[in-house]
Amino acid sequence: MAKEMFLAGCAASAFGAKFARVEVISSYPIRPYTGVMMELSKIVANGELDAEFVHGEGEHAQVSIAYGASAAGARAYTGSSGVGVAYAMECYSPAAGGRYPIQMIIADRALDPPGDFGSEHTDVMGCRDQGWIMGWAETPQEAFDNTLIYYRIGEDPKIMLPQFCCQDGYFVSHIPGKVVLPEQSQVDEFLPPYDPPDPLDPTNPTSHGPQVYPDQGSAIDIQRAQAHLDVPKVTEQVMDDFSRIFGRTYNPFVEEYMTDDADFVFFIQGAHARTARFAVNHLRKKGVKAGMVKLRFVRPFPTEVVKECLSKFKAVGCVETSTSYGGAMKGGNLIHEVRASLYDSPKQPLVTSFMAGLGGEVVTLNEFYNMAKVLSQAIKDKKIKKYVYWLGFEKEGI
Amino acid sequence: MSDFKFPEGKEVPRGAVLPAPVKENRMMITGNWRTDRPVIDHEKCTLCLNCFIYCPDACWHLDEEEEKMVWNADFCKGCLICAVECPAFALTAVNELEFEDGVVRLEKPF
Ligand code: SF4
Ligand code: SF4
C-alpha cells in the first residue's frame, strides 16, 4: 500500500533517490541541499538502500564521481546548491556531451551578491545551456515524483542526458508537505534498472571522454541538440506511464490554473507558484480575470506549448527568480524564452517581467497584487511601459 | 525520432565513446607539436627504463628481442623529460629542422 508521510523537499528527494534504487551517491555539503544527503546517508547506513555513498572533496570532484560511476554503468546521484553548483561547472558539458544520465538535485540558492544564502534560481540557471534536462518542483511531492520522472526521461535510450532536478531552497527544501510514497514495485515498473549502452568493462574496453578534433566537437554537439529535440515526445510517454502507474497526473510541460477566461497570467516556475495560486483565487473573487501558468521544464524549453498557451491571453507577467544582467530584456531569464517563443505567433500578448524574490526574499501576496495592477494597466493602455519591474523598488508604487 | 542525418564522414559515435585503443589512439596524433626530439645513443643506453617510466606520453618502450629502447614519434611532444632523466646521458635533443621527416615539413603541423 502506498503510504503518506510529512516530508520536507530535501527528504522527499532523498526518498525519490531511494525508490529509484540509485547505485552510486556522491555528496558534498552545502546548504540548503544538504538535507538530501543527510537523509540518504541514513537510508544507506540503515541498509534500506544498497548504494555506494562517496564523499567528494568538493563539488567538482562530486560531479566527477557521478560522471565516472555513470560511465561504469551505475545509476548515479548527486546534488548541490548555490556556489557549489557553480564550482562544478566544468563537469556539466562533458557529462551531457558524453551522454551520462546522472541526476543532480539542486536546492536553489543565490550566487552570492557579496554574501547571500537565500533562495534564488540564479545558481543552476547559470548552467542551463550545458545540455542538461532541467525543471522545478513546487512541492515536496513534486520533488519526489520528479526524481523518478527525470531518471526515466534521461535514461531513455533515445535521450541519454543528465538532469538538474531542481527545487527552491528553503521554500521547498525545508518546508514539509504531504508526500504520497508509492510501493517499490510500482516504481520498479515505472523505472527499470539503468541499462547503459557502453559501460566501462575490462573485458570489452571502451574509451570514454576521448580527445577529439574540432570538427568532431560540432558533431557531438549536434547529437546533444538532437537528443533535446526528442525529449518532449519521450516526456509525454513517461507522463502517461506515470499517471497510469501512480494515479497522479501532471501536464508534462505547463500547468494552467484558472486560465479559461483569463485576461492575464503569471508565468512562473517553482515554489512561488503556490502563492500565485492564492493570489489568483483572491483576484478572481474581486472580479479580476487573473490566471497562472506554471512551467515544468526550462530545458528543453517547451516552445510550441508555451506559444500556444500564452498567445490566448492579453498580457503575461513572467515572475523571475533569476537575472540575466544586461540581457536583451534587461531582466530575468524567463522573459527571454517567453518572448522568443511568441515571436512568430499571430497573437501577441503583452509580456513583461517581474524580478521577485531575488536573494531569497519571500514573494508576498501583495506583490502578486502589484503585478496584477501592472498587467491590468498594460492591458488598458494596450502597451507595456517596461520590460522589467523590480518589485518593492519601483517608484510608481506598483 | 530525430531525422538529422550526418553527412558521410562526419559521423561520430554517440557521446564519442570508442572501442578502447589497444596500444595508442590513432585518431589523435600529437607528435607534431615538437620542436626538438630526443635522439638515443644505443651505445650509451643501459636499458634502465627511466625514459619509459618518466615519459608522460609513454613514447619509449623496450624491444625485448632486439634489446633496445624504441621511440614513438607519433606522440612525443618533445618535452625532453626523458633526456633529463636519463642517467647514462644517452638521450640528446636534436632540432626537428635537422630531420628529413621533421614536423616542420609536415603538411598539417598541428
Ligand atoms: S621528449 Fe618527452 S614526450 Fe618525447 S619521449 Fe621524451 S619524455 Fe616522452
Ligand atoms: S633512460 Fe637512458 S639509459 Fe635508461 S633506458 Fe632510457 S635511454 Fe636508456
mmCIF file of N, CA, C and O in Angstrom, chain A residues 97-99 157-158 160 197-198 205-208 210-211 213 216 219-220 222-223 226 230 233, chain B residues 1-4 6 10-21 25-29 108:
data_model
loop_
_atom_site.group_PDB
_atom_site.id
_atom_site.type_symbol
_atom_site.label_atom_id
_atom_site.label_comp_id
_atom_site.label_asym_id
_atom_site.label_seq_id
_atom_site.Cartn_x
_atom_site.Cartn_y
_atom_site.Cartn_z
ATOM 1 N N GLY A 97 27.621 15.902 -23.016
ATOM 2 C CA GLY A 97 28.197 15.530 -24.312
ATOM 3 C C GLY A 97 28.508 14.044 -24.372
ATOM 4 O O GLY A 97 28.340 13.407 -25.401
ATOM 5 N N GLY A 98 28.970 13.475 -23.245
ATOM 6 C CA GLY A 98 29.267 12.041 -23.181
ATOM 7 C C GLY A 98 28.025 11.205 -22.964
ATOM 8 O O GLY A 98 28.090 9.984 -22.977
ATOM 9 N N ARG A 99 26.899 11.885 -22.699
ATOM 10 C CA ARG A 99 25.568 11.277 -22.582
ATOM 11 C C ARG A 99 25.458 10.352 -21.369
ATOM 12 O O ARG A 99 25.038 9.193 -21.462
ATOM 13 N N PRO A 157 16.803 5.382 -24.007
ATOM 14 C CA PRO A 157 17.898 5.169 -24.976
ATOM 15 C C PRO A 157 17.981 6.255 -26.046
ATOM 16 O O PRO A 157 19.051 6.514 -26.588
ATOM 17 N N LYS A 158 16.849 6.901 -26.344
ATOM 18 C CA LYS A 158 16.885 7.968 -27.345
ATOM 19 C C LYS A 158 17.426 9.269 -26.755
ATOM 20 O O LYS A 158 17.823 10.165 -27.483
ATOM 21 N N MET A 160 19.382 9.830 -23.166
ATOM 22 C CA MET A 160 20.699 9.707 -22.528
ATOM 23 C C MET A 160 21.289 11.077 -22.171
ATOM 24 O O MET A 160 22.342 11.475 -22.669
ATOM 25 N N PRO A 197 24.397 1.738 -22.472
ATOM 26 C CA PRO A 197 24.739 1.176 -23.784
ATOM 27 C C PRO A 197 26.218 0.790 -23.915
ATOM 28 O O PRO A 197 26.539 -0.203 -24.552
ATOM 29 N N ASP A 198 27.114 1.584 -23.324
ATOM 30 C CA ASP A 198 28.545 1.254 -23.449
ATOM 31 C C ASP A 198 29.238 1.391 -22.105
ATOM 32 O O ASP A 198 30.021 2.311 -21.911
ATOM 33 N N PRO A 205 36.920 -3.345 -23.568
ATOM 34 C CA PRO A 205 37.308 -1.990 -23.184
ATOM 35 C C PRO A 205 36.821 -0.907 -24.151
ATOM 36 O O PRO A 205 36.869 -1.101 -25.369
ATOM 37 N N THR A 206 36.325 0.179 -23.576
ATOM 38 C CA THR A 206 35.931 1.336 -24.383
ATOM 39 C C THR A 206 36.631 2.565 -23.821
ATOM 40 O O THR A 206 37.044 2.592 -22.660
ATOM 41 N N SER A 207 36.750 3.561 -24.687
ATOM 42 C CA SER A 207 37.414 4.802 -24.314
ATOM 43 C C SER A 207 36.332 5.858 -24.125
ATOM 44 O O SER A 207 35.561 6.121 -25.046
ATOM 45 N N HIS A 208 36.224 6.418 -22.913
ATOM 46 C CA HIS A 208 35.210 7.449 -22.657
ATOM 47 C C HIS A 208 35.880 8.806 -22.536
ATOM 48 O O HIS A 208 36.966 8.928 -21.987
ATOM 49 N N PRO A 210 37.203 10.819 -24.890
ATOM 50 C CA PRO A 210 38.496 10.956 -25.565
ATOM 51 C C PRO A 210 38.691 12.375 -26.102
ATOM 52 O O PRO A 210 37.731 13.125 -26.242
ATOM 53 N N GLN A 211 39.942 12.688 -26.402
ATOM 54 C CA GLN A 211 40.247 13.932 -27.105
ATOM 55 C C GLN A 211 39.672 13.812 -28.518
ATOM 56 O O GLN A 211 39.794 12.764 -29.133
ATOM 57 N N TYR A 213 38.951 15.906 -32.489
ATOM 58 C CA TYR A 213 39.299 17.049 -33.336
ATOM 59 C C TYR A 213 38.159 18.063 -33.332
ATOM 60 O O TYR A 213 37.003 17.694 -33.099
ATOM 61 N N GLN A 216 34.885 17.247 -34.964
ATOM 62 C CA GLN A 216 34.113 16.199 -34.287
ATOM 63 C C GLN A 216 33.345 16.792 -33.110
ATOM 64 O O GLN A 216 32.296 16.291 -32.716
ATOM 65 N N ALA A 219 29.996 17.777 -34.254
ATOM 66 C CA ALA A 219 29.140 16.609 -34.472
ATOM 67 C C ALA A 219 28.564 16.117 -33.142
ATOM 68 O O ALA A 219 27.385 15.745 -33.057
ATOM 69 N N ILE A 220 29.368 16.144 -32.094
ATOM 70 C CA ILE A 220 28.890 15.706 -30.776
ATOM 71 C C ILE A 220 27.842 16.703 -30.250
ATOM 72 O O ILE A 220 26.848 16.318 -29.648
ATOM 73 N N ILE A 222 25.811 18.387 -32.118
ATOM 74 C CA ILE A 222 24.564 18.131 -32.855
ATOM 75 C C ILE A 222 23.813 16.969 -32.210
ATOM 76 O O ILE A 222 22.604 17.035 -32.008
ATOM 77 N N GLN A 223 24.550 15.912 -31.848
ATOM 78 C CA GLN A 223 23.896 14.767 -31.191
ATOM 79 C C GLN A 223 23.145 15.207 -29.941
ATOM 80 O O GLN A 223 22.016 14.802 -29.675
ATOM 81 N N GLN A 226 20.090 17.209 -30.793
ATOM 82 C CA GLN A 226 19.045 16.317 -31.293
ATOM 83 C C GLN A 226 18.345 15.602 -30.143
ATOM 84 O O GLN A 226 17.133 15.436 -30.150
ATOM 85 N N ASP A 230 14.269 15.409 -28.965
ATOM 86 C CA ASP A 230 13.489 14.192 -28.725
ATOM 87 C C ASP A 230 12.841 14.144 -27.345
ATOM 88 O O ASP A 230 11.965 13.318 -27.092
ATOM 89 N N LYS A 233 8.686 14.341 -26.801
ATOM 90 C CA LYS A 233 7.921 13.141 -27.161
ATOM 91 C C LYS A 233 8.070 12.080 -26.063
ATOM 92 O O LYS A 233 7.091 11.470 -25.632
ATOM 93 N N MET B 1 12.897 9.117 -34.459
ATOM 94 C CA MET B 1 12.640 10.385 -33.766
ATOM 95 C C MET B 1 13.356 11.497 -34.533
ATOM 96 O O MET B 1 12.898 11.913 -35.565
ATOM 97 N N SER B 2 14.518 11.912 -34.071
ATOM 98 C CA SER B 2 15.212 12.986 -34.786
ATOM 99 C C SER B 2 15.535 12.528 -36.196
ATOM 100 O O SER B 2 15.970 11.403 -36.389
ATOM 101 N N ASP B 3 15.334 13.416 -37.159
ATOM 102 C CA ASP B 3 15.562 12.992 -38.538
ATOM 103 C C ASP B 3 16.904 13.501 -39.055
ATOM 104 O O ASP B 3 17.191 13.395 -40.234
ATOM 105 N N PHE B 4 17.734 14.025 -38.196
ATOM 106 C CA PHE B 4 19.008 14.573 -38.657
ATOM 107 C C PHE B 4 19.921 13.471 -39.165
ATOM 108 O O PHE B 4 20.120 12.463 -38.509
ATOM 109 N N PHE B 6 23.756 12.721 -40.489
ATOM 110 C CA PHE B 6 25.107 13.252 -40.609
ATOM 111 C C PHE B 6 25.624 13.021 -42.017
ATOM 112 O O PHE B 6 25.470 11.924 -42.560
ATOM 113 N N LYS B 10 31.174 12.499 -41.460
ATOM 114 C CA LYS B 10 31.016 13.455 -40.357
ATOM 115 C C LYS B 10 30.444 12.791 -39.105
ATOM 116 O O LYS B 10 30.228 13.441 -38.090
ATOM 117 N N GLU B 11 30.151 11.468 -39.201
ATOM 118 C CA GLU B 11 29.516 10.804 -38.066
ATOM 119 C C GLU B 11 30.513 10.663 -36.917
ATOM 120 O O GLU B 11 31.711 10.516 -37.127
ATOM 121 N N VAL B 12 29.997 10.710 -35.701
ATOM 122 C CA VAL B 12 30.810 10.348 -34.537
ATOM 123 C C VAL B 12 29.979 9.357 -33.722
ATOM 124 O O VAL B 12 28.756 9.415 -33.755
ATOM 125 N N PRO B 13 30.634 8.456 -32.989
ATOM 126 C CA PRO B 13 29.844 7.558 -32.136
ATOM 127 C C PRO B 13 29.166 8.363 -31.033
ATOM 128 O O PRO B 13 29.661 9.420 -30.655
ATOM 129 N N ARG B 14 28.008 7.865 -30.548
ATOM 130 C CA ARG B 14 27.269 8.621 -29.540
ATOM 131 C C ARG B 14 28.142 8.918 -28.318
ATOM 132 O O ARG B 14 28.777 8.023 -27.760
ATOM 133 N N GLY B 15 28.151 10.187 -27.954
ATOM 134 C CA GLY B 15 28.925 10.602 -26.794
ATOM 135 C C GLY B 15 30.417 10.404 -26.972
ATOM 136 O O GLY B 15 31.163 10.449 -26.013
ATOM 137 N N ALA B 16 30.831 10.149 -28.210
ATOM 138 C CA ALA B 16 32.249 9.927 -28.524
ATOM 139 C C ALA B 16 32.842 8.739 -27.767
ATOM 140 O O ALA B 16 34.037 8.684 -27.501
ATOM 141 N N VAL B 17 31.987 7.773 -27.410
ATOM 142 C CA VAL B 17 32.513 6.554 -26.774
ATOM 143 C C VAL B 17 33.064 5.649 -27.875
ATOM 144 O O VAL B 17 32.372 5.344 -28.840
ATOM 145 N N LEU B 18 34.315 5.261 -27.728
ATOM 146 C CA LEU B 18 35.007 4.483 -28.766
ATOM 147 C C LEU B 18 35.467 3.149 -28.214
ATOM 148 O O LEU B 18 35.695 3.033 -27.009
ATOM 149 N N PRO B 19 35.652 2.166 -29.104
ATOM 150 C CA PRO B 19 36.356 0.967 -28.635
ATOM 151 C C PRO B 19 37.726 1.423 -28.139
ATOM 152 O O PRO B 19 38.355 2.268 -28.788
ATOM 153 N N ALA B 20 38.164 0.915 -26.996
ATOM 154 C CA ALA B 20 39.421 1.413 -26.439
ATOM 155 C C ALA B 20 40.570 1.071 -27.365
ATOM 156 O O ALA B 20 40.656 -0.056 -27.859
ATOM 157 N N PRO B 21 41.463 2.019 -27.635
ATOM 158 C CA PRO B 21 42.643 1.669 -28.421
ATOM 159 C C PRO B 21 43.496 0.707 -27.611
ATOM 160 O O PRO B 21 43.689 0.904 -26.412
ATOM 161 N N ASN B 25 46.060 5.823 -29.513
ATOM 162 C CA ASN B 25 44.907 6.408 -30.173
ATOM 163 C C ASN B 25 45.313 6.994 -31.522
ATOM 164 O O ASN B 25 45.818 8.109 -31.602
ATOM 165 N N ARG B 26 45.076 6.219 -32.590
ATOM 166 C CA ARG B 26 45.467 6.675 -33.924
ATOM 167 C C ARG B 26 44.614 7.853 -34.397
ATOM 168 O O ARG B 26 44.921 8.491 -35.388
ATOM 169 N N MET B 27 43.507 8.112 -33.654
ATOM 170 C CA MET B 27 42.629 9.233 -34.030
ATOM 171 C C MET B 27 43.226 10.575 -33.620
ATOM 172 O O MET B 27 42.751 11.621 -34.009
ATOM 173 N N MET B 28 44.227 10.535 -32.765
ATOM 174 C CA MET B 28 44.706 11.801 -32.208
ATOM 175 C C MET B 28 46.224 11.801 -32.143
ATOM 176 O O MET B 28 46.816 11.551 -31.099
ATOM 177 N N ILE B 29 46.846 12.041 -33.283
ATOM 178 C CA ILE B 29 48.313 12.090 -33.340
ATOM 179 C C ILE B 29 48.768 13.453 -32.822
ATOM 180 O O ILE B 29 48.311 14.496 -33.307
ATOM 181 N N LYS B 108 50.337 19.220 -42.140
ATOM 182 C CA LYS B 108 49.426 19.670 -41.084
ATOM 183 C C LYS B 108 50.218 19.680 -39.779
ATOM 184 O O LYS B 108 50.254 18.682 -39.073
#
